[in-house]
Coordinates of C-alpha atoms in Angstrom, one line a residue:
X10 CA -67.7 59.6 64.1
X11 CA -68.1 63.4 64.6
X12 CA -70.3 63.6 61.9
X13 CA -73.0 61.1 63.4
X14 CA -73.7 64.6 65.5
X15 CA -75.4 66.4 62.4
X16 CA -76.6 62.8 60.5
X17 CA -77.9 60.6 62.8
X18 CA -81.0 59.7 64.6
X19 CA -84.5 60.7 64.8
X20 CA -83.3 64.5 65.6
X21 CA -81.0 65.0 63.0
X22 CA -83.6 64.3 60.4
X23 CA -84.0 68.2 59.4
X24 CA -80.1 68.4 59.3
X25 CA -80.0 64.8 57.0
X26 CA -82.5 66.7 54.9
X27 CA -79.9 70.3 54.6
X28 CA -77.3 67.4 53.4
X29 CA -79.2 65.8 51.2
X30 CA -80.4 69.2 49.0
X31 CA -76.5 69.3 48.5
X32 CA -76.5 66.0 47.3
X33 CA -75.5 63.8 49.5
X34 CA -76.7 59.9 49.6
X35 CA -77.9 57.4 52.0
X36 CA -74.2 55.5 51.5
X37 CA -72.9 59.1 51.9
X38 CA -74.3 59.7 55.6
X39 CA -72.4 56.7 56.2
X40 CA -69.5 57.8 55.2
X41 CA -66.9 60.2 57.2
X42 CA -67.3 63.6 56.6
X43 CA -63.9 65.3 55.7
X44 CA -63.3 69.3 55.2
X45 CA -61.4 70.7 52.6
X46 CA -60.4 74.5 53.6
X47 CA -59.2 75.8 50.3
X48 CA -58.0 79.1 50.6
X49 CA -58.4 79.5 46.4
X50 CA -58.3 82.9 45.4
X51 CA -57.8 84.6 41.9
X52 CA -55.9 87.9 42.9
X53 CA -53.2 86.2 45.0
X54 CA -50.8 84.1 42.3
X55 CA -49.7 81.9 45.5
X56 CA -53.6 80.6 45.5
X57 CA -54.8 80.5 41.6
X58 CA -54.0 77.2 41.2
X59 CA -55.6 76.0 44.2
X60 CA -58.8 74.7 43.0
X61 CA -57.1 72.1 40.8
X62 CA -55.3 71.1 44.1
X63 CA -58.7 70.6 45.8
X64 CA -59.9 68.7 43.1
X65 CA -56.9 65.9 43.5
X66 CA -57.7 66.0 46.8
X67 CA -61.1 65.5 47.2
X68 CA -61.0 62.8 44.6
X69 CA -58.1 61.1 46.8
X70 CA -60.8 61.5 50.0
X71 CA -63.5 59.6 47.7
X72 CA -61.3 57.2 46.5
X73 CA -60.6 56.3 50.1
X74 CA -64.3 56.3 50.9
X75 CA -64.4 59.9 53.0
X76 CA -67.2 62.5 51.5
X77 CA -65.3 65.8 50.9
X78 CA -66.9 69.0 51.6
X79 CA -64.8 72.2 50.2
X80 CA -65.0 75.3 52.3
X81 CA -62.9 78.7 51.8
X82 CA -60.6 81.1 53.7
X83 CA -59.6 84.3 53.0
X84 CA -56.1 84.8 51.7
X85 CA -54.0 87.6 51.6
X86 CA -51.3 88.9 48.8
X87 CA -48.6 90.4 51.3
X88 CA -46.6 91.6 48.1
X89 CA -49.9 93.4 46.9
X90 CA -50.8 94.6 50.4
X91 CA -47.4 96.1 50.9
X92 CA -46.2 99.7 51.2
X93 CA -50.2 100.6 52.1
X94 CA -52.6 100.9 54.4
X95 CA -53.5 97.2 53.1
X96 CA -50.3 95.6 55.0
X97 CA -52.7 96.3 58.6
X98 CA -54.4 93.7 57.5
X99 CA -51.9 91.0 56.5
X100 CA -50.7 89.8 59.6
X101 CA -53.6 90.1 61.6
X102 CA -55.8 88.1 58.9
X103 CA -53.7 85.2 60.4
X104 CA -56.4 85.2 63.3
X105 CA -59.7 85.5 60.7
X106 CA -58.5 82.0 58.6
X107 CA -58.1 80.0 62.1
X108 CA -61.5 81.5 63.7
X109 CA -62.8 80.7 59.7
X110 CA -61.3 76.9 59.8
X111 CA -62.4 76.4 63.4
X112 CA -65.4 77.7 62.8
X113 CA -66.9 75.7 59.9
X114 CA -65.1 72.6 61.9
X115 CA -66.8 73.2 64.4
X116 CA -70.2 73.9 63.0
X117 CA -70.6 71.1 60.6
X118 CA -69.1 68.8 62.8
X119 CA -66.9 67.6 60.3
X120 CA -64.6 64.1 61.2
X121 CA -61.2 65.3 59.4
X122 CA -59.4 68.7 57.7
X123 CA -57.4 68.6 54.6
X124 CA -55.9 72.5 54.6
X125 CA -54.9 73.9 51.3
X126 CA -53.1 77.2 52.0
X127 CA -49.7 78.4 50.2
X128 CA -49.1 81.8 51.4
X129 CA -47.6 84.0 54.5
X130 CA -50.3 84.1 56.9
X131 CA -52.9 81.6 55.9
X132 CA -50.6 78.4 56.1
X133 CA -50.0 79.4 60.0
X134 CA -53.5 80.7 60.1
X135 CA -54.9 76.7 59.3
X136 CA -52.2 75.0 61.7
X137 CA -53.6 77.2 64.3
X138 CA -57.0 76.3 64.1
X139 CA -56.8 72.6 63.5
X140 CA -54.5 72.6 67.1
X141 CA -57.5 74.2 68.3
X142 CA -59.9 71.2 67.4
X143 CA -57.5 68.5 67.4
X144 CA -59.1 66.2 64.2
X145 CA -57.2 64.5 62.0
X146 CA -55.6 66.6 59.8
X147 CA -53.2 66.5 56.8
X148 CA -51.5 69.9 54.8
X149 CA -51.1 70.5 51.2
X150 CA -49.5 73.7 50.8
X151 CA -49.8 75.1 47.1
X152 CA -46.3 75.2 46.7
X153 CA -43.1 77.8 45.1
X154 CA -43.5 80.1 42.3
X155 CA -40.9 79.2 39.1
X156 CA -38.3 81.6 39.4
X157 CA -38.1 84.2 36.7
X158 CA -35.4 84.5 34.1
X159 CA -34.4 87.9 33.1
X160 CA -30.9 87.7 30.6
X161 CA -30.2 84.3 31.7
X162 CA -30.4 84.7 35.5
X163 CA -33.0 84.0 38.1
X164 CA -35.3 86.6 39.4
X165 CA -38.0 87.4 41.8
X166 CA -40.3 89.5 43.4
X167 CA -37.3 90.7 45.4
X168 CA -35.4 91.8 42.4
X169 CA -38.4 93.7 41.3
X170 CA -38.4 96.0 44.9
X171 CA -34.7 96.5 44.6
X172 CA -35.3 97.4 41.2
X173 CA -37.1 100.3 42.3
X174 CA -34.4 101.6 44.5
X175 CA -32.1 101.6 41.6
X176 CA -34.1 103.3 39.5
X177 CA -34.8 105.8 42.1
X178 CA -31.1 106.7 42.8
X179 CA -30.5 106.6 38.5
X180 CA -28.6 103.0 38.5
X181 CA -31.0 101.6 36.2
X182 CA -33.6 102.5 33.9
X183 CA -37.4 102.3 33.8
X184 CA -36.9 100.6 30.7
X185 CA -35.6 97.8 32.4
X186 CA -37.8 98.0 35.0
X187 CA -40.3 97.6 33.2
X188 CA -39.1 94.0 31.5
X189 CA -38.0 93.3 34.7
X190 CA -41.9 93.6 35.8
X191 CA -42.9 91.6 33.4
X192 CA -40.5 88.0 33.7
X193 CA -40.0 87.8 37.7
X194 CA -43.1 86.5 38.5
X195 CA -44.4 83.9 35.5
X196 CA -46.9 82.0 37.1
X197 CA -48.7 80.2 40.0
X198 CA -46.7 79.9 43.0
X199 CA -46.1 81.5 46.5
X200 CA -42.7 83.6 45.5
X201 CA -39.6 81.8 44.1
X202 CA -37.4 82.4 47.4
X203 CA -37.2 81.3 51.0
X204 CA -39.7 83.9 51.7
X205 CA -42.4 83.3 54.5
X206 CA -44.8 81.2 52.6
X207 CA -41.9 78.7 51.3
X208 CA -40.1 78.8 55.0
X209 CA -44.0 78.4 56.8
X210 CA -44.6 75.2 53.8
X211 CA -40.8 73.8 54.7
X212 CA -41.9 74.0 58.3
X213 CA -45.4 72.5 58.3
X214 CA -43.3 69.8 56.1
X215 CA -40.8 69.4 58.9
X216 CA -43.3 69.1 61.4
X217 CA -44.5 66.0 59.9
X218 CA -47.9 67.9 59.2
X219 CA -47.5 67.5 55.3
X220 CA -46.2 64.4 53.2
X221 CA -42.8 64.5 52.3
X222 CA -41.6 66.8 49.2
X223 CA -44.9 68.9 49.5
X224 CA -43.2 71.8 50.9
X225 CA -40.6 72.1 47.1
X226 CA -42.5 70.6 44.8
X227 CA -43.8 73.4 42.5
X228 CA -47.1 75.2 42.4
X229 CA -47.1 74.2 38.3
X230 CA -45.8 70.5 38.8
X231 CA -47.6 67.6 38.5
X232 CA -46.3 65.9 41.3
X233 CA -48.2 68.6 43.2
X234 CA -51.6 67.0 42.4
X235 CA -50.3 63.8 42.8
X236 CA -49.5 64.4 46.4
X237 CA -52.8 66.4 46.7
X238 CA -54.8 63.2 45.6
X239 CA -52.3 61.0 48.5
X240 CA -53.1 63.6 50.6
X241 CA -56.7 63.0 50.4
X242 CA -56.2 59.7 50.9
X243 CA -53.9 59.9 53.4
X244 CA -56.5 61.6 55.7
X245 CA -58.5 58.5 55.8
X246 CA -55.8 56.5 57.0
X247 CA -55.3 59.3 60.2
X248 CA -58.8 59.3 60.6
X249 CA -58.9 55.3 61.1
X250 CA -55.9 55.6 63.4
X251 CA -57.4 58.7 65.5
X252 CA -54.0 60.4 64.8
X253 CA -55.0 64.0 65.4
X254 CA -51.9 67.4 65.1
X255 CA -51.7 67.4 69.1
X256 CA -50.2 63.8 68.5
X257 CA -48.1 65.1 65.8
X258 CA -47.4 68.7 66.7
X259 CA -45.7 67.8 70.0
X260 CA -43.0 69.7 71.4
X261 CA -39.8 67.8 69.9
X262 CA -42.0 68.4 66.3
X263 CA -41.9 72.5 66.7
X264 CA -38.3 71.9 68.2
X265 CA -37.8 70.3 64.7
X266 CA -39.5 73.3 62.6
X267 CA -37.3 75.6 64.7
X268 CA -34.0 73.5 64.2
X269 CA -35.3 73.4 60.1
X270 CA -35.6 77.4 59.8
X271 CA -32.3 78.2 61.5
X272 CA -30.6 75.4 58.7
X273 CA -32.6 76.8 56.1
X274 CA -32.1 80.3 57.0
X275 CA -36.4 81.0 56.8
X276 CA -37.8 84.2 57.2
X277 CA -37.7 85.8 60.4
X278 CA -41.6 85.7 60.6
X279 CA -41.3 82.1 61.7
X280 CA -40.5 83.6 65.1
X281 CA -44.2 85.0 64.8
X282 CA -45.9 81.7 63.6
X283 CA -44.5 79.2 65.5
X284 CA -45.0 80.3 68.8
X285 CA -48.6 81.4 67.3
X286 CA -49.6 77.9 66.4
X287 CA -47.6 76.5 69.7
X288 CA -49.8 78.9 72.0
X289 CA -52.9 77.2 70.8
X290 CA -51.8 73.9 72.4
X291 CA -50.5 75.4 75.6
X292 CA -52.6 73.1 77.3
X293 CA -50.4 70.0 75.6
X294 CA -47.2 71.4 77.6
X295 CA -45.9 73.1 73.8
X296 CA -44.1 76.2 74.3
X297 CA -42.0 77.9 71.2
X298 CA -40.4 81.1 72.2
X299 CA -37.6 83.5 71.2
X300 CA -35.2 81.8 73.9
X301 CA -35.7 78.6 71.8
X302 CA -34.7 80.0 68.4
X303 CA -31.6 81.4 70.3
X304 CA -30.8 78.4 72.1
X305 CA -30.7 75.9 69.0
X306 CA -29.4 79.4 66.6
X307 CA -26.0 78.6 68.5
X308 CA -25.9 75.0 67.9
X309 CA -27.5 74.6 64.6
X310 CA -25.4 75.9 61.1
X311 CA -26.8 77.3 58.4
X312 CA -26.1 75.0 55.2
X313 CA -28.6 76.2 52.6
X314 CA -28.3 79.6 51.1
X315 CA -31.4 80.0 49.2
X316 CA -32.5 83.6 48.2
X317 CA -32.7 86.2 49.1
X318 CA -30.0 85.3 51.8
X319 CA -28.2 83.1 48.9
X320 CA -28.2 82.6 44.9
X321 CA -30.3 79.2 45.0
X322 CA -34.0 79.4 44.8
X323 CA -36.7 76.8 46.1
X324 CA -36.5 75.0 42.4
X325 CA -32.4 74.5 43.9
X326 CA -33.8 72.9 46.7
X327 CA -36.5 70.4 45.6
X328 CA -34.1 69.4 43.3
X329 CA -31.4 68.8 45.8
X330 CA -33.8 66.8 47.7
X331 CA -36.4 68.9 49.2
X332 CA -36.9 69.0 53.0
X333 CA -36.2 64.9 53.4
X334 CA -33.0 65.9 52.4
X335 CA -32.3 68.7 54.8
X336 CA -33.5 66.4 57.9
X337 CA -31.3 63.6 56.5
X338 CA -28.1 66.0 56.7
X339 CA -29.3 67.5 60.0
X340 CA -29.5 64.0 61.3
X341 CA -29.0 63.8 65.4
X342 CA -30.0 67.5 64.9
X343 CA -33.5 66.1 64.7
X344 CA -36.0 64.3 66.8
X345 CA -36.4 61.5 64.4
X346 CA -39.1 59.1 66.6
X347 CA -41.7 61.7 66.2
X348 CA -45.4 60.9 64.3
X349 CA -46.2 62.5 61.0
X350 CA -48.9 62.6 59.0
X351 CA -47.4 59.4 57.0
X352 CA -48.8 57.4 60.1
X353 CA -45.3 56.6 60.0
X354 CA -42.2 58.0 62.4
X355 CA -39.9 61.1 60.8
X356 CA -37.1 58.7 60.7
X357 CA -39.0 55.9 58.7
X358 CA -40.1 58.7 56.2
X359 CA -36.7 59.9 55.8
X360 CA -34.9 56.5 55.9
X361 CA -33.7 56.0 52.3
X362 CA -33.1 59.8 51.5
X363 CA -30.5 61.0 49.6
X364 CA -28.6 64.7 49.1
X365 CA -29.1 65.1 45.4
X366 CA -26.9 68.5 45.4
X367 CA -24.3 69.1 47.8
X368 CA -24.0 72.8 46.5
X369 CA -27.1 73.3 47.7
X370 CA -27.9 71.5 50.7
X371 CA -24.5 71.6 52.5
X372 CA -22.9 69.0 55.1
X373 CA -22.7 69.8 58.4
X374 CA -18.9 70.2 58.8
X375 CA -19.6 72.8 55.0
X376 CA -22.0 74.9 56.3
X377 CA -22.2 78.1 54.7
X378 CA -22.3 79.6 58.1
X379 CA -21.2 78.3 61.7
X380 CA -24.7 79.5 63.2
X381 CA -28.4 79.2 62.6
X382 CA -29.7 81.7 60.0
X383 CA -31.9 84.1 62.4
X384 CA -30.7 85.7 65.7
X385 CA -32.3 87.3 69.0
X386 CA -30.9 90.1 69.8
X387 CA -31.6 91.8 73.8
X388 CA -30.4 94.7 75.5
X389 CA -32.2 97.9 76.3
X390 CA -33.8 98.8 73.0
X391 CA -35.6 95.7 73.1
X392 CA -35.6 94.4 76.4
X393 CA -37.8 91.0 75.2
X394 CA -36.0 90.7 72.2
X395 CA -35.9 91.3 68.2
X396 CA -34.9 89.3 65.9
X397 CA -32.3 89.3 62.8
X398 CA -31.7 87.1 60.0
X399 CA -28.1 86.9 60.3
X400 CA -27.3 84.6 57.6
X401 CA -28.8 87.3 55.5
X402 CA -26.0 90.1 57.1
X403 CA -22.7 90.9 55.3
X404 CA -20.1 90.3 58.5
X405 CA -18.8 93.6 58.1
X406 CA -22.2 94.7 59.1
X407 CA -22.4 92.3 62.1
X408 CA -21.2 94.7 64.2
X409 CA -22.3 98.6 64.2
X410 CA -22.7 101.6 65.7
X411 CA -24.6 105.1 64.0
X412 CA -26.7 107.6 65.3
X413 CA -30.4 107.0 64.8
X414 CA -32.6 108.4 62.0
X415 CA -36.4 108.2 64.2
X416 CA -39.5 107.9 62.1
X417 CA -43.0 107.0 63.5
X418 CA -43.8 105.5 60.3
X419 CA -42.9 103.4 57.4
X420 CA -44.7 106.4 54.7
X421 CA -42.0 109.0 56.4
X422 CA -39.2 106.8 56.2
X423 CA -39.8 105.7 52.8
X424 CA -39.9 109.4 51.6
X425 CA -36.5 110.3 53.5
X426 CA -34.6 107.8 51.6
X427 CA -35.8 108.6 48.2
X428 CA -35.1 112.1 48.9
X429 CA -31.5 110.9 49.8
X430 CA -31.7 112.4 53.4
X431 CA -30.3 108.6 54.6
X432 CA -26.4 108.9 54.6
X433 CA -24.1 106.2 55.1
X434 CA -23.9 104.7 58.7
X435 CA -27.0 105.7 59.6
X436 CA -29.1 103.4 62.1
X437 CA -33.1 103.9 60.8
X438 CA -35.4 103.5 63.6
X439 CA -38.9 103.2 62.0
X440 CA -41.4 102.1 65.1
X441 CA -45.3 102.4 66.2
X442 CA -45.5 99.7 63.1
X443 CA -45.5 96.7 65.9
X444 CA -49.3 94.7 66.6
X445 CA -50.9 97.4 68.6
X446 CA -49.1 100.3 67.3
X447 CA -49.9 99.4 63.2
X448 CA -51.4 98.0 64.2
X449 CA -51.1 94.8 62.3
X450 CA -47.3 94.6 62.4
X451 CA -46.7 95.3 58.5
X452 CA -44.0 94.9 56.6
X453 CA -40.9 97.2 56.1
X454 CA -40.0 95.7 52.6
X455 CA -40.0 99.2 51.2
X456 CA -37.8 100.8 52.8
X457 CA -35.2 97.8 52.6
X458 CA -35.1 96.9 49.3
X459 CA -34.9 100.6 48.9
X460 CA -31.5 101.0 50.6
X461 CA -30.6 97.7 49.1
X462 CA -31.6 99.0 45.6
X463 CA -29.8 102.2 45.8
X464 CA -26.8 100.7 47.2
X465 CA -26.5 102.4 50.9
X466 CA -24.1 99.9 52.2
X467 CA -23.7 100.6 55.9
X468 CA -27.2 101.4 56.9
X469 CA -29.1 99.5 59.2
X470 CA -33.1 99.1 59.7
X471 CA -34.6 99.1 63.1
X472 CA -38.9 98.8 63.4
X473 CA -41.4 97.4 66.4
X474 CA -42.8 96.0 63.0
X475 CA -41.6 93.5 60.9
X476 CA -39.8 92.6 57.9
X477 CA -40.5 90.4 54.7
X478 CA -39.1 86.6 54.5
X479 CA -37.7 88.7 51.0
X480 CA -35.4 91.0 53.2
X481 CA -32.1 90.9 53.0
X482 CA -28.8 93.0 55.1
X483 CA -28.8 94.3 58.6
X484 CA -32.8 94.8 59.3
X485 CA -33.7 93.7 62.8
X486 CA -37.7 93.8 63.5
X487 CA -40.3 92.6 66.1
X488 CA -38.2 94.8 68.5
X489 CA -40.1 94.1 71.8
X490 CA -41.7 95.7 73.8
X491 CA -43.5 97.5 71.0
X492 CA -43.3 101.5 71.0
X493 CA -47.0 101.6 71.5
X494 CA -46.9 99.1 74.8
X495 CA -44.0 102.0 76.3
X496 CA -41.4 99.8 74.9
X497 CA -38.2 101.9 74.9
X498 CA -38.0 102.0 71.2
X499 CA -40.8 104.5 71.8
X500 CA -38.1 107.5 73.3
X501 CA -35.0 107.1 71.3
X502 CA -34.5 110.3 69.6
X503 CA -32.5 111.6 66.4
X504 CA -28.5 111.2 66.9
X505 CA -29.1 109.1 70.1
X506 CA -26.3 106.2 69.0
X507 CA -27.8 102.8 68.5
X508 CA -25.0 99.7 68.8
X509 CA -25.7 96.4 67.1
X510 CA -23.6 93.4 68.2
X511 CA -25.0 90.6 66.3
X512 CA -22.2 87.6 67.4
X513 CA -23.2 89.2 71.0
X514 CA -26.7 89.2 70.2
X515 CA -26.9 92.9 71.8
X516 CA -29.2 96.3 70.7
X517 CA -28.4 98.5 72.8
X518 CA -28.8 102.8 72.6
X519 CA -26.3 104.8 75.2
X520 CA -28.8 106.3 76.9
X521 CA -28.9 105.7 80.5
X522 CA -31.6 104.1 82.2
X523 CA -32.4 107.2 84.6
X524 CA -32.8 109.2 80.7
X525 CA -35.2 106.4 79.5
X526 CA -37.2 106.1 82.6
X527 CA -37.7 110.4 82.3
X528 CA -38.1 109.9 78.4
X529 CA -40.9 107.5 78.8
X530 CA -42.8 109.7 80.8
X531 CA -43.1 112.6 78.2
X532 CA -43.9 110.4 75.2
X533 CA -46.6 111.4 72.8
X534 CA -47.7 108.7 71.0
X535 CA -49.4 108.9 67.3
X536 CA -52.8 108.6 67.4
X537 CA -54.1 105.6 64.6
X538 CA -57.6 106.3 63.4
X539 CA -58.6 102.9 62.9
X540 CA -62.0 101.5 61.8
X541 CA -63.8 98.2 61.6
X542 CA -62.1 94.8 63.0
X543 CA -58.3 96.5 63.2
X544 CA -59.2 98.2 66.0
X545 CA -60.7 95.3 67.6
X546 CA -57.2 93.6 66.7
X547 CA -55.2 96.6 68.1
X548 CA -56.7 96.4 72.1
X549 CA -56.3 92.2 72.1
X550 CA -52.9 91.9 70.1
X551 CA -50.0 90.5 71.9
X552 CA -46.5 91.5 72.0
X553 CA -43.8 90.5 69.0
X554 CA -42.5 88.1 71.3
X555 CA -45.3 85.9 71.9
X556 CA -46.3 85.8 68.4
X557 CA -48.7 89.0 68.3
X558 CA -52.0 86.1 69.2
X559 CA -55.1 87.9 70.7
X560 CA -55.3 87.6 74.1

């Protein structure tokens, strides 16, 4: 065992006697030593619940004779964070919860991880750092938020930020607003839609890295701490057979997760995760990149339209069969004789699934849309790519061309569409919000649900930065490369016209490339006055399209 490195021998006697003032006993230091990296926190209502998770789970270690030792990450609230100086930090906190998991891993010499994350950037943040050590371990991701009810119909965090552009442009009143505030989000849960904590939980699901039906079942369900409490005991069974995520999280596994997401139609942030998690186990022969979401985008069809693409939520799709289902319809679509964390194959675990709603999870000849739900869009406005979730795109929308609205910021965008200087047709440009340039990548969940909420129909949203899982219309984000890496992005200018070709999967500005080259060489870039770790984050982030790791 690992473990024998901190508890055995003559040697370790000073270390036997740290473990025993936390109470551990002689048949203890016998005993694997299993970590539980709970990323429990009471401001973020995707983690409250999380110590009662850990508690299933470390009972399920104990029961299958493992000692559990609880640690914690940090966790950030992306819908808090947002629209502030606060969103820097989301993205790049992805790096400080796998250096954290690693870390104590590493130090304790611990035999086995159990991860309990739920939310945007920590559930990436864990896989990342247990590909790094490569020791059994199992996920159990604190699962979706109930959905709201608000005069008989579903609601959401989404609805909330469209909201505000309604009342903003005098289609609703603060009244309602204000009830609306207080239904959407009742309770424990990472957000009710197929936002980027549900689409990172289907993934890790569809990976094999959690059990089955962990990714749907509900933050407030008890069927959640019972597959906590297998999960603990599940570890033990991984640990005895030495089956460790490089064995699980091969290539033909992410191929899977990617294949999942485009069926699903998951947040475009995916494109930022995966490839994050695959770079860590480069040295396997894993590689997830934009060309592979593209490649399988064409092949694979969107047959779930959960919000905010669709009108089903994530309580829809655990009823209709969770994940298992969706890998059951996607059938030959999937590598099936891949490991999971059952100790089993994904086509053992999924052998006697059933479609419980065909409404919800659709058949392959019933999709609700012939192609995958994301799309990487080229050309020279982003010569490595950017990315678009098209299942989330009216089709009269699929094909534009405006004149660019440029802002260097989300703040001065923001303010030009509540002071109705946006018109209709318009093409917003909003960029030095990419990794470096943020840096940190935020959000751009403002300004959309903005133009959403105030009912601009034929606008469309450009940025370097990104866009919430919760976004819905023409946004396209992680344009690449970034205005602050002399991307081209950087020298488009007011009324330059911008030409979006999603079936084409072109961005293109008609400028020519002897006007860009000249362009680039009299930019003036904003200057970010960044303190503390962001500006360590800033030199070493990569580009969008390698998943904005530090390098």
């Amino acid at each position: 065992m690992k473990s024998d490195n901190i508890k055995k021998g003559l040697q370790r006697a000073p270390h036997r006697s740290l473990l025993r003032a936390c109470g551990v006993t002689d048949d203890e230091m016998e005993r694997p030593f299993i970590g539980v990296a709970n990323s429990f926190t009471d401001i973020v209502p995707g983690h409250i619940h999380l110590n009662q998770v850990s508690k299933a789970v470390k009972l399920g270690i104990s029961e299958a004779g493992g000692v559990p030792f609880e640690f914690n990450t940090m966790a950030i609230c992306d819908g808090i964070a947002m629209n502030h100086e606060g969103m820097r930090y989301s993205l790049a906190s992805r790096e400080i919860i796998a250096d954290t998991v690693e870390s104590m891993a590493q130090a304790h010499q611990l035999d086995a991880l159990v991860l309990i994350p739920t939310c945007d950037k920590i559930v990436p943040g864990m896989l990342m750092a247990v590909a790094r050590v490569d020791i059994p371990s199992i996920v159990v991701t604190g699962g979706p938020m109930l959905p709201g009810d608000y005069n008989g119909k579903p609601v959401n965090l989404i609805t909330i930020y469209e909201a505000v552009g309604a009342v903003s442009s005098g289609k609703m009143a603060e009244e309602e607003l204000d009830e609306l505030e207080r239904c959407a989000c009742p309770g424990a849960g990472s957000c009710a839609g197929l936002f980027t904590a549900n689409t990172m939980a289907c993934l890790t699901e569809a990976m094999g890295m959690s059990l089955p039906y962990c990714a749907t079942t509900h933050a407030v369900s008890a069927k959640k701490i019972q597959i906590a409490r297998e999960s603990g005991k599940q570890i033990m069974g991984l640990l005895n057979k030495n089956i460790t995520p490089s064995r699980i999280m091969s290539q033909k596994a992410f191929e899977n997760a990617v294949v999942v997401d485009l069926a699903l139609g998951g947040s475009s942030n995916s494109t930022l995760h995966l490839p994050a998690i695959a770079y860590e186990l480069l040295d396997q022969g894993v590689k997830v990149d934009l060309d592979l979401f593209e490649d399988f985008s064409r092949k694979i069809p969107h047959i779930a339209s959960i919000s905010p693409a669709g009108e089903h939520s994530m309580l829809d799709l655990d009823k209709a069969g969770g994940i298992p289902a969706v890998l059951t319809v996607l059938g030959d679509n999937i590598n099936q004789n891949v490991v999971t964390c059952t100790g089993k194959s994904l086509k053992e675990n999924i052998e006697n699934v059933k479609v419980m709603d065909h409404t919800v999870i659709r058949t392959l000849d019933n999709p609700v849309h012939q192609e995958g739900g994301l799309a990487i869009l080229k050309g020279n406005l982003a010569p490595k790519g950017s990315v678009v979730k098209q299942s989330a795109v009216d089709q009269n929308m699929m094909i534009h061309e405006g004149p660019a609205r440029v802002f260097d910021s989300e703040e001065e965008c923001v303010k030009a569409i509540f002071q109705g200087e946006i018109q209709e047709g318009d093409v917003i440009i909003i960029r030095y919000e990419g990794p470096k340039g943020g840096p940190g990548m935020r959000e751009m969940l403002n300004p959309t649900s903005a133009i959403s909420g105030m009912e601009i129909k034929s606008v469309v949203l450009i940025t370097d930065g990104r866009f919430s899982g919760g976004t819905r219309g023409p946004c396209i984000g992680h344009v690449s490369p970034e205005a602050a890496a002399n991307g081209p992005i950087s020298v488009v200018r007011d009324s330059d016209i911008i030409r979006i070709d999603i079936p084409k999967r072109k961005l293109e500005f008609v400028v020519s490339d002897e006007e860009i080259e000249k362009r680039l060489k009299e930019v003036v870039k904003p200057q970010r006055n960044v303190k503390g770790w962001l500006s360590r984050y800033m030199r070493m982030a990569s580009s969008a399209d390698e998943g904005a790791v530090l390098k």
